[in-house]
PDB file of C-alpha atoms in Angstrom:
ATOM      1  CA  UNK K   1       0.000   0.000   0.000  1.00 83.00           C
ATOM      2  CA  UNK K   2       1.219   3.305  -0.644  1.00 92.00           C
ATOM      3  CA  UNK K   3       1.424   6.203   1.660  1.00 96.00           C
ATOM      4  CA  UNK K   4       0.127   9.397  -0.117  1.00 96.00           C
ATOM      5  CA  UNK K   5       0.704  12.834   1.824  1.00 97.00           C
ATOM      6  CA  UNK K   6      -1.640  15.231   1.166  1.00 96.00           C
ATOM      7  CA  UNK K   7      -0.019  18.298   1.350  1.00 94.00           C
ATOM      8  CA  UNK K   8       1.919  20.664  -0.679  1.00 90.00           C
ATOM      9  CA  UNK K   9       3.791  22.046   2.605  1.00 92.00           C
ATOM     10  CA  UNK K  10       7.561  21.599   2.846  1.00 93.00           C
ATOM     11  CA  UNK K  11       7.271  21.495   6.908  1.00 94.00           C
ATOM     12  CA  UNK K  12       4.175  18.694   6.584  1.00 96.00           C
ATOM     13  CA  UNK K  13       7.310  16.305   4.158  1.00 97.00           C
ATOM     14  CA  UNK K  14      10.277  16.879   6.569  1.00 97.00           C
ATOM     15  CA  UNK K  15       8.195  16.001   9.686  1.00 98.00           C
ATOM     16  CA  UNK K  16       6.879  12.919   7.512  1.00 98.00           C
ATOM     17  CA  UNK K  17      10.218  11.796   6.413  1.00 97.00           C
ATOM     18  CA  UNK K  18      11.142  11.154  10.171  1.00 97.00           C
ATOM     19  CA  UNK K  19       9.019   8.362  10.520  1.00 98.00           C
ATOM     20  CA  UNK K  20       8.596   6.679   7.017  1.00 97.00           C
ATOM     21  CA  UNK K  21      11.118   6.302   4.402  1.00 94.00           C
ATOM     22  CA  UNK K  22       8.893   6.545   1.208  1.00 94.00           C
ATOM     23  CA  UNK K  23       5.506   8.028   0.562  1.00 96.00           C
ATOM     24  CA  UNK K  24       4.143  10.359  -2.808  1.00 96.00           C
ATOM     25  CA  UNK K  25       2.682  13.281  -1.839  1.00 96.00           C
ATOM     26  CA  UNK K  26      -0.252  14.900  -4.025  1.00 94.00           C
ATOM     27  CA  UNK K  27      -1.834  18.222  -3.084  1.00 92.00           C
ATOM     28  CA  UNK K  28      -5.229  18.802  -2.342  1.00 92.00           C
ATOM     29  CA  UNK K  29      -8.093  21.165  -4.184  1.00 92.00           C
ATOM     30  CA  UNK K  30     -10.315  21.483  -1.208  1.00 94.00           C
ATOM     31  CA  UNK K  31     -12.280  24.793   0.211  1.00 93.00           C
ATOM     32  CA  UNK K  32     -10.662  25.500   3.659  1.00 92.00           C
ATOM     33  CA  UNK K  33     -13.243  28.059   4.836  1.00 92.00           C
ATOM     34  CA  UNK K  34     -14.432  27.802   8.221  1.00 93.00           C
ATOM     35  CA  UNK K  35     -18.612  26.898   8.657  1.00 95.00           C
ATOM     36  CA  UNK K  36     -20.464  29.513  10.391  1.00 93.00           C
ATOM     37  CA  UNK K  37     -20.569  28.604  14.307  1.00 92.00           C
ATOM     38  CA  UNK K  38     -17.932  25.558  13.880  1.00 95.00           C
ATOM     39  CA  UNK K  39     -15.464  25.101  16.480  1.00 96.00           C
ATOM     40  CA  UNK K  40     -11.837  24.643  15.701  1.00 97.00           C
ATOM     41  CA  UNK K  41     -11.029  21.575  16.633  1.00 97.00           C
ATOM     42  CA  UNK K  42     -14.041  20.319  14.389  1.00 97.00           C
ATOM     43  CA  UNK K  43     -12.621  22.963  12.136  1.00 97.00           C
ATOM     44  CA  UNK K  44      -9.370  21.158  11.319  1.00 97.00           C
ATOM     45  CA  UNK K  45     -10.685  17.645  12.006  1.00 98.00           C
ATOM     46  CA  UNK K  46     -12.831  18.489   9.335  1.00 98.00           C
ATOM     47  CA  UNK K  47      -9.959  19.894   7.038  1.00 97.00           C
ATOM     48  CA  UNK K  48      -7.731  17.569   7.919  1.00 98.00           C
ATOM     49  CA  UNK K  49     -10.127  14.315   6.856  1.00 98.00           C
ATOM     50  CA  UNK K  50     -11.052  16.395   3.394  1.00 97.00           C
ATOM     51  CA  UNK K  51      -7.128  16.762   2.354  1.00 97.00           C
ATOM     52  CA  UNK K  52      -6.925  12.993   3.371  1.00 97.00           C
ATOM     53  CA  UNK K  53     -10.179  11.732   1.678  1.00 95.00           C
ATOM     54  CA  UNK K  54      -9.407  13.618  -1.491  1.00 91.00           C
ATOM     55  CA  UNK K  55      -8.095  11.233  -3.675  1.00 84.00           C
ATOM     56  CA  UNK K  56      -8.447   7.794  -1.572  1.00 87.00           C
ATOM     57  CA  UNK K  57      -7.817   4.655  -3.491  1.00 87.00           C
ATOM     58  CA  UNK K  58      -7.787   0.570  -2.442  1.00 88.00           C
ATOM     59  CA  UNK K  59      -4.148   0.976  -3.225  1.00 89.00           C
ATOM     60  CA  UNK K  60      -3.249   3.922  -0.644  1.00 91.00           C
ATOM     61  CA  UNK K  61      -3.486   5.862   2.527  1.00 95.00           C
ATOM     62  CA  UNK K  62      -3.615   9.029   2.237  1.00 97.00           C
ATOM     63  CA  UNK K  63      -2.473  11.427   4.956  1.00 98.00           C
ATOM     64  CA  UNK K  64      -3.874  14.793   5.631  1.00 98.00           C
ATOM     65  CA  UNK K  65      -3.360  17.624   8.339  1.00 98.00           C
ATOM     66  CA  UNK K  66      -4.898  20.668   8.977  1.00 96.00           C
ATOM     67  CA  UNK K  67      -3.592  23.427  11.900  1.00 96.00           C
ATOM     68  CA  UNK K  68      -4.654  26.684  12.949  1.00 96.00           C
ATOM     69  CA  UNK K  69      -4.425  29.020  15.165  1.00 97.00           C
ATOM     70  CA  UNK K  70      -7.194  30.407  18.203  1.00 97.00           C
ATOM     71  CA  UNK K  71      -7.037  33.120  19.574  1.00 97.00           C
ATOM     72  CA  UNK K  72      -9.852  34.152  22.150  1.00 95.00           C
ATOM     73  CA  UNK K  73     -12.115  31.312  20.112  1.00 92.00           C
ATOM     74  CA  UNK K  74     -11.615  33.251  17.274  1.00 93.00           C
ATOM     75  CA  UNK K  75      -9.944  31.043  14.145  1.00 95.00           C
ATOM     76  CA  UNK K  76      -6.764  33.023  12.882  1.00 94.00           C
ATOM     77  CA  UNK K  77      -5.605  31.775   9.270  1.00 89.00           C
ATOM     78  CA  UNK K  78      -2.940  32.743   6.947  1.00 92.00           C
ATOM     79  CA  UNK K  79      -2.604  36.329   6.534  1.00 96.00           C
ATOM     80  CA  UNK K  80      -3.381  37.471   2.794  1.00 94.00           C
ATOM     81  CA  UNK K  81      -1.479  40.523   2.993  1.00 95.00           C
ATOM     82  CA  UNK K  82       1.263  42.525   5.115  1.00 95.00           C
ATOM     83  CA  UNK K  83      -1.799  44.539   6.970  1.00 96.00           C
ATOM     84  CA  UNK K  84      -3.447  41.412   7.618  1.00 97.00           C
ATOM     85  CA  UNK K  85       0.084  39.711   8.916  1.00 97.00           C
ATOM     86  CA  UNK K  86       0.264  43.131  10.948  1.00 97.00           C
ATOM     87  CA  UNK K  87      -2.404  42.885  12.717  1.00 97.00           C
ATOM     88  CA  UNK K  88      -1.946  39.278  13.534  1.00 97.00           C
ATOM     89  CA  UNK K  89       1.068  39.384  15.008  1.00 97.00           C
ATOM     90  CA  UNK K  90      -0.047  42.465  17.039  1.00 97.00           C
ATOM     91  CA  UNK K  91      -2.791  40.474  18.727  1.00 97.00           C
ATOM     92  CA  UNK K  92      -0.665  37.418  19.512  1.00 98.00           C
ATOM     93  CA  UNK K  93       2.079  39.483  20.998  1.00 98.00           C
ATOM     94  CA  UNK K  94       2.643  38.911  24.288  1.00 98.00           C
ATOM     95  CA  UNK K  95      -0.610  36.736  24.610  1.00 98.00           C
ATOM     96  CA  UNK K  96      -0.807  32.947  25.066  1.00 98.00           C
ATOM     97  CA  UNK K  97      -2.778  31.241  21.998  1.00 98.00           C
ATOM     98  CA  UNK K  98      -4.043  27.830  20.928  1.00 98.00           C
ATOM     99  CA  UNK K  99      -2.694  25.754  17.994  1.00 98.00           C
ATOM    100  CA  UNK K 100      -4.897  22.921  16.901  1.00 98.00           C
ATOM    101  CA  UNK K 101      -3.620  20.599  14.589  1.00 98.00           C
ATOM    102  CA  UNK K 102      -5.544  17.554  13.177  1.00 98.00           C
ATOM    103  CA  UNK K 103      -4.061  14.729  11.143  1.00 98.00           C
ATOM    104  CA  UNK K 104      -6.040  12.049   9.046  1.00 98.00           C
ATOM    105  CA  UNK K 105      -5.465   8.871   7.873  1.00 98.00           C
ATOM    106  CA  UNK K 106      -7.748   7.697   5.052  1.00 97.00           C
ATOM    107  CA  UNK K 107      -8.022   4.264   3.304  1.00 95.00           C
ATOM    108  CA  UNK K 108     -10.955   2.625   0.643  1.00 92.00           C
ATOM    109  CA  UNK K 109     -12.388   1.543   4.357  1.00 93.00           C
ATOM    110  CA  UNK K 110     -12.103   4.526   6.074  1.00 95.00           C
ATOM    111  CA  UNK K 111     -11.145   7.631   8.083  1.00 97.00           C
ATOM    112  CA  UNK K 112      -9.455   7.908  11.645  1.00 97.00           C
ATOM    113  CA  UNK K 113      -7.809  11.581  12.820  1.00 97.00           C
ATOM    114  CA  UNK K 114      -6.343  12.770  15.692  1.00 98.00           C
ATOM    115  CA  UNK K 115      -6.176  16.246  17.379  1.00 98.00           C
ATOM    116  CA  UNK K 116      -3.218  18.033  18.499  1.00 98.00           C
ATOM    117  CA  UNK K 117      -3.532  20.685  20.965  1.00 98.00           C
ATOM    118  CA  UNK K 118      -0.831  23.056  21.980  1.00 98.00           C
ATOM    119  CA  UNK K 119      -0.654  26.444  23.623  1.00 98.00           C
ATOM    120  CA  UNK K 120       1.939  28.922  22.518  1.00 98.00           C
ATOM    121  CA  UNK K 121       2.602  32.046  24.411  1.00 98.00           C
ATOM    122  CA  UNK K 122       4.423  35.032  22.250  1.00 98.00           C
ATOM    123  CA  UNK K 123       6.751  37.377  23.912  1.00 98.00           C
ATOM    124  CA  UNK K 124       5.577  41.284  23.945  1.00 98.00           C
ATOM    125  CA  UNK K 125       6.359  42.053  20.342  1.00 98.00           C
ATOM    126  CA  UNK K 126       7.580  45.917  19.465  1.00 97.00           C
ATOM    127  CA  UNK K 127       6.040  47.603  16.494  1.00 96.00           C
ATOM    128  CA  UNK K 128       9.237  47.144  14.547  1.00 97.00           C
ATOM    129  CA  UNK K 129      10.065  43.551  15.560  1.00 97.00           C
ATOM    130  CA  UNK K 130       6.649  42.997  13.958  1.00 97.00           C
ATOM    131  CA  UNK K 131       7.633  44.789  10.857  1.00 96.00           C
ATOM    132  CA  UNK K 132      11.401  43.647  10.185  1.00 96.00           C
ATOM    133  CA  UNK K 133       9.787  39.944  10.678  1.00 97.00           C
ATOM    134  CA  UNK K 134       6.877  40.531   7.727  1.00 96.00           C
ATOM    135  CA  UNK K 135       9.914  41.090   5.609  1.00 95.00           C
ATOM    136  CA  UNK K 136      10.805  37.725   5.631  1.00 93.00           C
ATOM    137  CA  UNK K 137       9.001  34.969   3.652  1.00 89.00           C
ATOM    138  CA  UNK K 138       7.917  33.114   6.803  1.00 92.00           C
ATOM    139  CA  UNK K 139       4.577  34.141   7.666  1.00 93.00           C
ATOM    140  CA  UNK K 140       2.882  34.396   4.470  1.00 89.00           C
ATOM    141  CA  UNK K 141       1.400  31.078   4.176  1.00 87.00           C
ATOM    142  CA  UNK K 142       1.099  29.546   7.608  1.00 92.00           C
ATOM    143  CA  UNK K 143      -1.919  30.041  10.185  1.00 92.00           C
ATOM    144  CA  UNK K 144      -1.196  33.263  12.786  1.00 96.00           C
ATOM    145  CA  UNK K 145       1.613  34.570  10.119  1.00 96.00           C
ATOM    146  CA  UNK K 146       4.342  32.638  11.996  1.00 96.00           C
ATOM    147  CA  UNK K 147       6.881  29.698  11.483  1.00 94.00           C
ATOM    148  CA  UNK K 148       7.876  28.556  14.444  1.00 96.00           C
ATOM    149  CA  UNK K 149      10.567  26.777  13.155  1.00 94.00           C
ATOM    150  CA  UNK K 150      11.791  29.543  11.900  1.00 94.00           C
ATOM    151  CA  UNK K 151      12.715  32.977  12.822  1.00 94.00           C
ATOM    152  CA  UNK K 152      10.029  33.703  14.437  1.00 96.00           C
ATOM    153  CA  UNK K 153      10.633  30.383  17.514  1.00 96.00           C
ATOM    154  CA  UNK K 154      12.815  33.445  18.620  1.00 96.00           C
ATOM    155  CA  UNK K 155       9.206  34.907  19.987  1.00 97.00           C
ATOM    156  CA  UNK K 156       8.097  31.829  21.769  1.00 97.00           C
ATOM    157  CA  UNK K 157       8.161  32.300  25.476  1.00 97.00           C
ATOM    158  CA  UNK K 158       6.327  29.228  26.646  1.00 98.00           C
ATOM    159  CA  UNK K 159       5.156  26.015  24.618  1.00 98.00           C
ATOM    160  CA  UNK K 160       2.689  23.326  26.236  1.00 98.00           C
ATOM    161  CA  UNK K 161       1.791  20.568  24.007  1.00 98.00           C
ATOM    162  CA  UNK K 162       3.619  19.574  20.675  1.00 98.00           C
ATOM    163  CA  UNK K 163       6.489  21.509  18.897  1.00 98.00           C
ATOM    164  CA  UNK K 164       5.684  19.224  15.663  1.00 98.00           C
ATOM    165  CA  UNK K 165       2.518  19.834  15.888  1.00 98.00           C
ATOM    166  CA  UNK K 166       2.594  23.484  15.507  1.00 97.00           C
ATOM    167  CA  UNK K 167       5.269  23.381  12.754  1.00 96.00           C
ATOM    168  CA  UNK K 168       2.158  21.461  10.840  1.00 96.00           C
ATOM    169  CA  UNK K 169       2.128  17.437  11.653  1.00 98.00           C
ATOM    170  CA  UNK K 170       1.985  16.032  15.313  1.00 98.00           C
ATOM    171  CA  UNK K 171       4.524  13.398  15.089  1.00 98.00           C
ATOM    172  CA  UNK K 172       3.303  11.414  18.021  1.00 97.00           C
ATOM    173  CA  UNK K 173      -0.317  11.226  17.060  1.00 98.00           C
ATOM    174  CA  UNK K 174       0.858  10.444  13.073  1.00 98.00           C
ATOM    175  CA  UNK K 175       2.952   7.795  14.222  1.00 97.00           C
ATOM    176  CA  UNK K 176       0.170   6.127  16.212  1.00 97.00           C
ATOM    177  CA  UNK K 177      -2.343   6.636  13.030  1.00 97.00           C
ATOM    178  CA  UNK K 178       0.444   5.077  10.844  1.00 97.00           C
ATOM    179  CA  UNK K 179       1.432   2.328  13.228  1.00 95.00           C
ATOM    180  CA  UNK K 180      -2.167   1.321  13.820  1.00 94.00           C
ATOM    181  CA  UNK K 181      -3.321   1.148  10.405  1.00 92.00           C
ATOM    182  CA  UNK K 182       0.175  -1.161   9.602  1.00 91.00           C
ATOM    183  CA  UNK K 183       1.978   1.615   7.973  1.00 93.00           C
ATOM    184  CA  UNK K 184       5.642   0.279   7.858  1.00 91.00           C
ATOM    185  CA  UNK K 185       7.745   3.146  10.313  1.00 95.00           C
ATOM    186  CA  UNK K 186      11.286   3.646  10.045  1.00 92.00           C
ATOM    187  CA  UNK K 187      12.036   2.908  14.240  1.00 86.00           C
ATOM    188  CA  UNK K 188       8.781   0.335  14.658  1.00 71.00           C
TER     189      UNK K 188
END
């Protein structure tokens, strides 16, 4: 059976490549807007099972993940523009927020996800720390306009929960998801 990651993110490969040597990865076409009233973890369970159902055969298992960031309940998704990344990072400065990120496994018999939750306090961010970060290329295609694997771990005061999982793919609950459903791992 082949593994099939569904994801065109760079971060979402790497973490994968840890724990299995060979998998294809296809990218999904699916609508990623929030429903009115839905919660976030439903949010990206939802997501996450889409990207993974996408293009399910009998002869794969398709992986899919989905993470965002909550802030006061409120969703916060990738910033479409340098106001937009502004005013994210402005409201997560020196604030503690919630990353949820949900991974699916789906096969011709089924789905199964897990949730990843992690809280992730920013240091107090000055107006032109803010700034001389939006001129990099990390925030402008991840959830709350940050990489935390990249410049941008230098604003990370506190993590609780899973580094991996807000870079974009839990490893612990992928591995379980892969081990249970006899994906071959690279350490068992």
């Amino acid at each position: 059976m082949t593994l099939v990651l569904a994801s065109s993110s760079p971060r979402r490969r790497d973490l994968l490549s840890i724990l299995v040597a060979h998998f294809d990865i296809r990218s999904p076409e699916i609508d990623e807007t929030p429903h009115h009233g839905e919660l976030p973890p439903d949010y990206v369970r939802r997501i996450a099972t889409l990207k993974a159902s996408e293009h399910v055969s009998s002869e794969s298992a398709n992986l899919g993940a989905d993470t965002t960031v909550v802030l006061e309940g409120q969703i916060i998704g990738k910033p479409s523009d340098m106001d937009e990344a502004r005013w994210i990072l402005g409201r997560l400065s020196g604030r503690t927020h919630t990353v949820y990120t949900a991974v699916a496994l789906a096969k011709s018999t089924g789905v199964d996800n897990l949730l990843s939750t992690t809280k992730v306090t920013l240091t107090q961010l000055s107006q032109s720390a803010i700034d001389t970060y939006l001129l990099t290329d990390e925030p402008w295609d991840k959830a709350g306009a940050y990489g935390i694997q990249g410049y941008a771990g230098a604003f990370v005061e506190r993590i609780e929960g899973s580094y991996s999982g807000v870079v974009g793919l839990p490893l612990s609950e992928t591995r379980v998801l892969l081990n249970d459903s006899g994906i071959e791992l690279k350490h068992g």
